[in-house]
GROMACS .gro file of C-alpha atoms in nm:
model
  335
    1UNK     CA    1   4.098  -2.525   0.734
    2UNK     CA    2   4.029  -2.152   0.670
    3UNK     CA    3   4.425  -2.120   0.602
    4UNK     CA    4   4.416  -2.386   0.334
    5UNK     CA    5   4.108  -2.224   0.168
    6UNK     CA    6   4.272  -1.930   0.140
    7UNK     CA    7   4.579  -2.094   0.024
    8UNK     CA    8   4.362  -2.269  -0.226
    9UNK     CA    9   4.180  -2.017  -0.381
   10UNK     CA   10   4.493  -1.755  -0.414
   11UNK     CA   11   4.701  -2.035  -0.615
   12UNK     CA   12   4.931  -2.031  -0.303
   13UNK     CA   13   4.994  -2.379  -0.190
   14UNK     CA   14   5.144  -2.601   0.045
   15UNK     CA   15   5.325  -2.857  -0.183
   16UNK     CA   16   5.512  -3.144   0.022
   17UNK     CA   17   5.743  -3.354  -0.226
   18UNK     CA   18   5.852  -3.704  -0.172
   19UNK     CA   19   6.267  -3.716  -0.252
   20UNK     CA   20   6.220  -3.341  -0.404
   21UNK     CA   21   6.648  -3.334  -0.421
   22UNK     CA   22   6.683  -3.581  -0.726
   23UNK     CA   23   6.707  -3.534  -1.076
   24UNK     CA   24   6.345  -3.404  -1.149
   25UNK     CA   25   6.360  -3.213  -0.808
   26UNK     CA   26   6.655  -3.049  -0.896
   27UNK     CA   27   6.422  -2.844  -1.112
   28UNK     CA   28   6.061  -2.888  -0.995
   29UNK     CA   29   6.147  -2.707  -0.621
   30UNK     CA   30   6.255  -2.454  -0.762
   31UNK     CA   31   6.007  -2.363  -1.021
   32UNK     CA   32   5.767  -2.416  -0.756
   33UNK     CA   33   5.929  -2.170  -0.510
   34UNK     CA   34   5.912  -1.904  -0.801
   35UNK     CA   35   5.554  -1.982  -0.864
   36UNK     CA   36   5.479  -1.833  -0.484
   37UNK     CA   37   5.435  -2.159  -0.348
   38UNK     CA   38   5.532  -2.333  -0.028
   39UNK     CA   39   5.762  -2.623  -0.035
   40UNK     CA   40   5.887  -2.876   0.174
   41UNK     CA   41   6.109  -3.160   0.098
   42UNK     CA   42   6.087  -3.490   0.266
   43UNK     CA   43   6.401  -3.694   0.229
   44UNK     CA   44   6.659  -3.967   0.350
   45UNK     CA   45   6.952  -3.735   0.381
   46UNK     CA   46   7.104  -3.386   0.354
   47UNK     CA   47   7.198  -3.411  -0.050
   48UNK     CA   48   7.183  -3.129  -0.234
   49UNK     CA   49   6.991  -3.124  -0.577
   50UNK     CA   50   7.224  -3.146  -0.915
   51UNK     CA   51   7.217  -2.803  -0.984
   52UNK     CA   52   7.265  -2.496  -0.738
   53UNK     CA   53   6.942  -2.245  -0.731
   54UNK     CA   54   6.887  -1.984  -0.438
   55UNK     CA   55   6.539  -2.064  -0.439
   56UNK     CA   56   6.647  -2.377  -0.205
   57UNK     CA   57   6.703  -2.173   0.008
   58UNK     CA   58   6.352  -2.141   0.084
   59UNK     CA   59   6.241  -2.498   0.090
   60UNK     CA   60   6.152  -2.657   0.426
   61UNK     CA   61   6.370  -3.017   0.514
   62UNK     CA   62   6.239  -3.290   0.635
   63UNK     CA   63   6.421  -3.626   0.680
   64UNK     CA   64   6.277  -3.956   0.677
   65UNK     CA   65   6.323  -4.326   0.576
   66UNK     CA   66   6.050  -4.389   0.388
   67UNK     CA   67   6.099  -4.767   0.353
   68UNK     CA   68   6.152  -4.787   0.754
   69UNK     CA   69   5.834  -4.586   0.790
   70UNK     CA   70   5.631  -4.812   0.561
   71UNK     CA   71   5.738  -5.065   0.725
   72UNK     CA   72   5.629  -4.967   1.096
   73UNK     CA   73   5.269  -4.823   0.878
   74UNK     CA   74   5.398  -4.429   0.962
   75UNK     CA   75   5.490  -4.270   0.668
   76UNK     CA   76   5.165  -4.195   0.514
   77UNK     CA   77   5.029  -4.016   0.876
   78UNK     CA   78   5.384  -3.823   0.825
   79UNK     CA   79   5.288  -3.689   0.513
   80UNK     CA   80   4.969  -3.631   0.589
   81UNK     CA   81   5.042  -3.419   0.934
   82UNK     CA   82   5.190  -3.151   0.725
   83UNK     CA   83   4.882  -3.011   0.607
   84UNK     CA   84   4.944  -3.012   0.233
   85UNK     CA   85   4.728  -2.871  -0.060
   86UNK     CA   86   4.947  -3.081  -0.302
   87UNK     CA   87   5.121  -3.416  -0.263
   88UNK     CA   88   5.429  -3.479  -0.504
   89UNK     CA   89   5.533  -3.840  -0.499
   90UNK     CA   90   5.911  -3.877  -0.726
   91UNK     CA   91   6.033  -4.224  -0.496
   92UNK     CA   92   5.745  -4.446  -0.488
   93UNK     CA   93   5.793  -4.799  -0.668
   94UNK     CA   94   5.552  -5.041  -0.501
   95UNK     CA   95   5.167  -5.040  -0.498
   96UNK     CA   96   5.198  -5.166  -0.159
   97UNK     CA   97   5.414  -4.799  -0.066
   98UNK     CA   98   5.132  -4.614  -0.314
   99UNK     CA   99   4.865  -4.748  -0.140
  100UNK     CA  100   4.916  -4.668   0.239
  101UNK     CA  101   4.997  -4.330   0.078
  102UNK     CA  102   4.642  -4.267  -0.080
  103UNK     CA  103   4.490  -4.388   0.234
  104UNK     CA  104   4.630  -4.164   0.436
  105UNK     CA  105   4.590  -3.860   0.270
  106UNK     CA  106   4.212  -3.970   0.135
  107UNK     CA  107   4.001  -3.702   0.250
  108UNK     CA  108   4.281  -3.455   0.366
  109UNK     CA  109   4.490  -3.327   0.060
  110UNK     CA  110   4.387  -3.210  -0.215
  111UNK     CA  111   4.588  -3.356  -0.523
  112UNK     CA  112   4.863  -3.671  -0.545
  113UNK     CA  113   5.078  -3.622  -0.850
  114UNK     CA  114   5.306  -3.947  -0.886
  115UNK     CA  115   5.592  -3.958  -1.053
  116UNK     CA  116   5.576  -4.277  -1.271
  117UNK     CA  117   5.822  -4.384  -1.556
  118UNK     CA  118   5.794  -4.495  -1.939
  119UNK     CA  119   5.860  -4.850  -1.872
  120UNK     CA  120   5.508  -4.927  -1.716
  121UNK     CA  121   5.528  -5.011  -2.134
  122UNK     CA  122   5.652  -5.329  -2.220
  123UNK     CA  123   5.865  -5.374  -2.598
  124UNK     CA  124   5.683  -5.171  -2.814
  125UNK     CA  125   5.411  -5.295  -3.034
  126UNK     CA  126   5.266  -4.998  -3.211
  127UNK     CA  127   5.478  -4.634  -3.223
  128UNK     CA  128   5.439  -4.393  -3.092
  129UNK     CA  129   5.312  -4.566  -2.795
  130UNK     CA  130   4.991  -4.360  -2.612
  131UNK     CA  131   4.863  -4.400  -2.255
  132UNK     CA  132   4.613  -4.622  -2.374
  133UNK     CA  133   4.803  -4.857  -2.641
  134UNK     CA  134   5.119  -4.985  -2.463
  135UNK     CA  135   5.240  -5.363  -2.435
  136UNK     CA  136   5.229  -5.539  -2.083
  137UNK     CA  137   5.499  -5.411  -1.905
  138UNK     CA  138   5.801  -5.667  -1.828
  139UNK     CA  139   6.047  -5.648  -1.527
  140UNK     CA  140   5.946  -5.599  -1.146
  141UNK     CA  141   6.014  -5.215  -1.183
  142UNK     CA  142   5.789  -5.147  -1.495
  143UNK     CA  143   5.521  -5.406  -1.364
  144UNK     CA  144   5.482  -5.222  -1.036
  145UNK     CA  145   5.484  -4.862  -1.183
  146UNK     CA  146   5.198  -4.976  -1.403
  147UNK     CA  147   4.993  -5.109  -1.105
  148UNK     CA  148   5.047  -4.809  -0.906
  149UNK     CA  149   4.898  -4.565  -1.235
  150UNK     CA  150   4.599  -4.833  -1.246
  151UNK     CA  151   4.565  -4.823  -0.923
  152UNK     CA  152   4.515  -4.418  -0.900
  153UNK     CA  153   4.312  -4.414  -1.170
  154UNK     CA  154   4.083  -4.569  -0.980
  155UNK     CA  155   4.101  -4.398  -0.681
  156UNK     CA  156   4.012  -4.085  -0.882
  157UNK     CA  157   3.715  -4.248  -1.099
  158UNK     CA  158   3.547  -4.425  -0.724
  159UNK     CA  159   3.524  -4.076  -0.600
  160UNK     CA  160   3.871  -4.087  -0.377
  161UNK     CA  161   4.148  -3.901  -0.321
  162UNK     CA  162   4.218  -3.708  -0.707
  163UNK     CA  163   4.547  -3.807  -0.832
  164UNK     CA  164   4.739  -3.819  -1.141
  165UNK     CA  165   5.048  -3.978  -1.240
  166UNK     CA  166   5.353  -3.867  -1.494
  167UNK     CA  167   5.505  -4.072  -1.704
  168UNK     CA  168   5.917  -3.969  -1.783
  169UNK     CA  169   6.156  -4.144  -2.055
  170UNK     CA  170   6.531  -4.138  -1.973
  171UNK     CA  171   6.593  -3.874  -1.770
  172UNK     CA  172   6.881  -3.580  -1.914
  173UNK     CA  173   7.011  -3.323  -1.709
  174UNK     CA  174   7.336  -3.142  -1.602
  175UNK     CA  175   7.499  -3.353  -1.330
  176UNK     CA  176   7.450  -3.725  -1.420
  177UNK     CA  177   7.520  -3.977  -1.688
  178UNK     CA  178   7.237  -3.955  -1.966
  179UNK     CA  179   7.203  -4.295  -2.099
  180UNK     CA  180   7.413  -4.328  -2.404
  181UNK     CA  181   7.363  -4.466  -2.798
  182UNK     CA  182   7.405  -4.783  -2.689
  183UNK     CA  183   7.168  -4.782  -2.381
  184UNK     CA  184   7.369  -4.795  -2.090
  185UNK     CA  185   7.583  -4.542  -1.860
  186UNK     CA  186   7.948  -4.689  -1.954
  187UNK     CA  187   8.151  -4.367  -1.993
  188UNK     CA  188   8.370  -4.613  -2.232
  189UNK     CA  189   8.115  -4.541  -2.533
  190UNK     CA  190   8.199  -4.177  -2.503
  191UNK     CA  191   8.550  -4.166  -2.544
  192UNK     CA  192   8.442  -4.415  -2.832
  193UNK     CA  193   8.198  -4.161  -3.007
  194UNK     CA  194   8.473  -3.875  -2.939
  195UNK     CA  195   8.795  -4.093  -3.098
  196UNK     CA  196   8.579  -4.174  -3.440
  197UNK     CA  197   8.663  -4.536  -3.338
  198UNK     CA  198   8.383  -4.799  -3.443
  199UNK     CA  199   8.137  -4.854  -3.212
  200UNK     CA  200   7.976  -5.148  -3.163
  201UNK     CA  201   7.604  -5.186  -3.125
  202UNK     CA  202   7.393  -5.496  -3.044
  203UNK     CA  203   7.098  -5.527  -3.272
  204UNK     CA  204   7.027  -5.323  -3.622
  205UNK     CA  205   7.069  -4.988  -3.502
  206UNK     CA  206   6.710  -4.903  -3.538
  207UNK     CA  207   6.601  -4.958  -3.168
  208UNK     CA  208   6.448  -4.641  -3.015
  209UNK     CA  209   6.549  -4.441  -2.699
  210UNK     CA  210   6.325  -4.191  -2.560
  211UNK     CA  211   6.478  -3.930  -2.324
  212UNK     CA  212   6.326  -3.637  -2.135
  213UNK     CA  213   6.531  -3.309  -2.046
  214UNK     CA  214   6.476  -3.310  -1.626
  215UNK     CA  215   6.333  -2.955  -1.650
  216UNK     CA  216   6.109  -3.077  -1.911
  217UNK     CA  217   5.954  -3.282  -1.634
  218UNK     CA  218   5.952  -3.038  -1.405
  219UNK     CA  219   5.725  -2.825  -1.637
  220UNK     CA  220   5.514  -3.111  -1.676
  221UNK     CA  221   5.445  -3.145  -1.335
  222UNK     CA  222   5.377  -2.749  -1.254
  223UNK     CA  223   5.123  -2.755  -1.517
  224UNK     CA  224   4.932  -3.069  -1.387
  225UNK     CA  225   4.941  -2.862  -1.079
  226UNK     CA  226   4.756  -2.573  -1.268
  227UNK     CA  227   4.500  -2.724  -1.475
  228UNK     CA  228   4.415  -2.999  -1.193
  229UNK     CA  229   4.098  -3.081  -1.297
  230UNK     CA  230   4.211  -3.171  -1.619
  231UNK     CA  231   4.473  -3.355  -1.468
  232UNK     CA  232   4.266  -3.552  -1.187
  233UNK     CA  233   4.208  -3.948  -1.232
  234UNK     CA  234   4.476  -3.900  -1.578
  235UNK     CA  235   4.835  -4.083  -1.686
  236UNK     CA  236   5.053  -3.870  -1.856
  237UNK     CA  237   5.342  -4.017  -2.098
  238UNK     CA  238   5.640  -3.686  -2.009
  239UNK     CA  239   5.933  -3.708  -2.279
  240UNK     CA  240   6.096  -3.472  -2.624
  241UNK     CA  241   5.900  -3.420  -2.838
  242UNK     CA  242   6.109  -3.669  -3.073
  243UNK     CA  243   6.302  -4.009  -3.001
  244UNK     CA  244   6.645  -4.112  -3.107
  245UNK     CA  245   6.764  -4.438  -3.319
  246UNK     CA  246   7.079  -4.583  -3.177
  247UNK     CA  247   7.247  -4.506  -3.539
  248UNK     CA  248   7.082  -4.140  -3.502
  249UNK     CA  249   7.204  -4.075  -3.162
  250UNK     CA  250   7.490  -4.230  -3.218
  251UNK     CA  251   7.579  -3.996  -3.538
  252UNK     CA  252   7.444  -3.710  -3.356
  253UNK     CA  253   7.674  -3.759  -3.073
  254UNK     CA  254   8.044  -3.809  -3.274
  255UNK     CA  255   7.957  -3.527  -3.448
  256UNK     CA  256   7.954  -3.331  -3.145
  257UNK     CA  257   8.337  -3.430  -3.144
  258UNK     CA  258   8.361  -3.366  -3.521
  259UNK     CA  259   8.395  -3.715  -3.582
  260UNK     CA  260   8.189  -3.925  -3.796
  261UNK     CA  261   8.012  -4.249  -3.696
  262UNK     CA  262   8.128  -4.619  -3.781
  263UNK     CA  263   7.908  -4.877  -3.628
  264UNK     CA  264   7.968  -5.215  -3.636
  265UNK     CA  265   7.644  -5.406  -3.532
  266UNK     CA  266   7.714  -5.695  -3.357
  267UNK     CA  267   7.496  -6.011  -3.237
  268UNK     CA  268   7.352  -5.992  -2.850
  269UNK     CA  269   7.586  -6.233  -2.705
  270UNK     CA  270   7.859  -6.066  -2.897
  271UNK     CA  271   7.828  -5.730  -2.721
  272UNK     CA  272   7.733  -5.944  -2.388
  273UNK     CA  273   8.089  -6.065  -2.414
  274UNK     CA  274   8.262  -5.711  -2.455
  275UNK     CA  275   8.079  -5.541  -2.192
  276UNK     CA  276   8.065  -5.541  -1.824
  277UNK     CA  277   7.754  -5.698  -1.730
  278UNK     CA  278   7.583  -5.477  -1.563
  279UNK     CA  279   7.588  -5.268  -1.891
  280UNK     CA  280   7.502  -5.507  -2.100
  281UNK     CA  281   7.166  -5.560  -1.907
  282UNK     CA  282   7.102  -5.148  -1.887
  283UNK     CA  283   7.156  -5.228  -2.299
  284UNK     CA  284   6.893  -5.504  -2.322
  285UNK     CA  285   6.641  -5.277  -2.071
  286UNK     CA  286   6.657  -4.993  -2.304
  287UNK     CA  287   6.691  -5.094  -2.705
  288UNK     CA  288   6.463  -5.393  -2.627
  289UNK     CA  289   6.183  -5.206  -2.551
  290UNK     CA  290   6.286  -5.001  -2.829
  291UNK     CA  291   6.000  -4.730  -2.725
  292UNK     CA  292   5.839  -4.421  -2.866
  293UNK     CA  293   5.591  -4.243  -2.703
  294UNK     CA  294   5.326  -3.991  -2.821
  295UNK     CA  295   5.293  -3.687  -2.580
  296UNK     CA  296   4.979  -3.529  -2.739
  297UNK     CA  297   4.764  -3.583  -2.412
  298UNK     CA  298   4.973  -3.398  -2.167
  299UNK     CA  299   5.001  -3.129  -2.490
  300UNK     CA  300   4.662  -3.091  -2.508
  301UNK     CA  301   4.500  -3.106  -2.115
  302UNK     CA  302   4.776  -2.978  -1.964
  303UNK     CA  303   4.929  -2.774  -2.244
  304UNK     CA  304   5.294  -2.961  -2.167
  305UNK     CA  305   5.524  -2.775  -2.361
  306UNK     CA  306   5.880  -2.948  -2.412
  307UNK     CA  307   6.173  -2.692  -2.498
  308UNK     CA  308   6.471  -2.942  -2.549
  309UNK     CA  309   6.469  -3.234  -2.844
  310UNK     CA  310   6.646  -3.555  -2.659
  311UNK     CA  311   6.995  -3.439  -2.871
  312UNK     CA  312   7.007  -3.060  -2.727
  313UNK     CA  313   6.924  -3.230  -2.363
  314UNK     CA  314   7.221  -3.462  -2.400
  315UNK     CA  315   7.457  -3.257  -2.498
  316UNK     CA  316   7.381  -3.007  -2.242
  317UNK     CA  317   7.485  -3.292  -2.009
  318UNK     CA  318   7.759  -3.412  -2.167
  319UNK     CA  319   7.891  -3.043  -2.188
  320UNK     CA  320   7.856  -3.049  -1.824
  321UNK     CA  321   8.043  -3.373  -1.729
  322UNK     CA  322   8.318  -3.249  -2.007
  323UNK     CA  323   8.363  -2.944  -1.834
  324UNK     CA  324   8.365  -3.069  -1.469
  325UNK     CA  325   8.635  -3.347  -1.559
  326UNK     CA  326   8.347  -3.624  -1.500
  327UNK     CA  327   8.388  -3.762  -1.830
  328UNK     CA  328   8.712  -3.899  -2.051
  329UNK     CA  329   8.701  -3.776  -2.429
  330UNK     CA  330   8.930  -3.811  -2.688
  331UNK     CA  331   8.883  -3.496  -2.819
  332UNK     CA  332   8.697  -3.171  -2.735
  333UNK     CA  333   8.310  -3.062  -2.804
  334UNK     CA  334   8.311  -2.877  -3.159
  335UNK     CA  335   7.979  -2.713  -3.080
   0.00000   0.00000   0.00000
């Protein structure tokens, strides 16, 4: 106990992170690391983050099947037996998983950051949307992340464990597929953008996309870390400080190529037709929410500071998939 006082009070902690090697992890750990703290990241397998940083080097592994573990009623005690100041939660997506988790580490950690997403928000009602104005959220993914935000609310307000949970858009960063101007991940619309050949959209055009440079995140989470009593019992929306319009991303993005935009908007069942299903539906999840969310609560308790606008994150990532022969173009970047 006298160890995790003095960890405490010297801003030196014991942070364990739940699936710490995916896309937000890729730059969390590593800030972390640099901030003098101790790390060590719990997950299923051996791979590495998206981007290379020595500071991994550093990190303590641990492997473990979370959903096997929740099952047999285990994981939490896991978690738990590592002593940690700080709890980081990035792969939790039932209340059920969220809850076992709070109970075990009630009374023996000291702060559960989750890692949430934008669509506890259902189709947007009133923009920008704030923590406390959002529609009901809709599909089994959004539904759940909403309960498990309610849910630690009120563990923090009834005197429990103190948590807080983060709230991302669409995640951008070097090593992955951002989602596109259309709202899905086919590579197809890229080689689209870069040919100056018309590209269809479903809908108007004037749906909204809200991404979130990875790092961006990252930063987010560090600072709920520092100012934790502003942070305790809170829900924090995390994206750019702007969103995009499909025609304004879409623009944005040929331009890139130095091509200019010709959209042909097209009926739902129209673009259904044309596209493989399973993009069609990552479509209809993202442009009919159509969401834009206000950040100026995580700006102003936990002075979240966003460096990249949702265009300069994308095309940081696109660079990166150009370069690395992960993604067909018709012609070559201009910028």
């Amino acid at each position: 106990m006298a160890e995790v006082r003095k960890r405490r009070s010297g801003h030196h902690l014991r942070i364990v992170i739940i699936g710490g090697s995916g896309h937000v992890g890729t730059f969390l750990v590593p800030r972390l690391i640099r901030a003098g703290h101790d790390v060590v990241n719990i997950s299923r397998g051996t791979r590495a983050a998206y981007a290379e940083a020595s500071e991994w080097q550093q990190v303590r592994r641990v492997t473990a099947d979370r959903h096997r573990e929740d099952e047999q009623g285990t994981f939490g005690e896991r978690v738990a037996g590592l002593a940690p100041d700080v709890v980081i939660d990035m792969v939790c997506f039932t209340l059920e998983s969220a809850s076992a988790l709070v109970a075990a580490l009630r009374g023996r950690t000291g702060h559960l950051l989750h890692c949430g997403s934008m669509w506890r928000y259902g189709p947007s009602h009133k923009l920008p949307i704030s923590e406390a104005t959002g529609s009901a959220p809709i599909g089994e993914y959004g539904i759940q992340k909403d309960k498990i935000a309610r849910m630690l609310k009120a563990e923090t307000a009834a005197g429990g464990l103190e948590t807080t949970s983060l709230h991302p858009g669409h995640l951008v960063g070097p090593g992955w597929h951002p989602v596109n101007p259309v709202g899905n991940f086919d590579p197809v619309t890229w080689f689209t953008l870069s040919s100056g050949a018309p590209l269809q959209v479903p809908g108007s055009g004037a749906e909204l996309m809200h991404h979130v440079h990875a790092d961006d995140v990252a930063h987010a989470f560090e600072q709920a870390i520092e100012h934790r009593t502003a942070a305790a019992g809170e829900d924090f929306n995390v994206v750019a400080p702007t969103a995009l319009t499909v025609r304004g991303y879409a623009a944005a993005a040929a331009g890139w190529f130095g091509q200019t935009i010709a959209l042909e908007p097209v009926t739902w069942e129209q673009f259904r037709r044309a596209t493989p299903p399973d993009q069609a539906q990552h479509s209809w999840n993202h442009l009919h929410r159509s969401q834009c969310l206000t950040i100026e609560k995580a700006r102003t308790l936990l002075g979240y500071a966003p460096r990249y606008e949702p265009e300069e994150a994308v095309l940081e990532a696109v660079r990166r998939l150009v370069e690395h022969d992960e993604l067909k173009v018709a012609a070559p970047l201009v910028v």
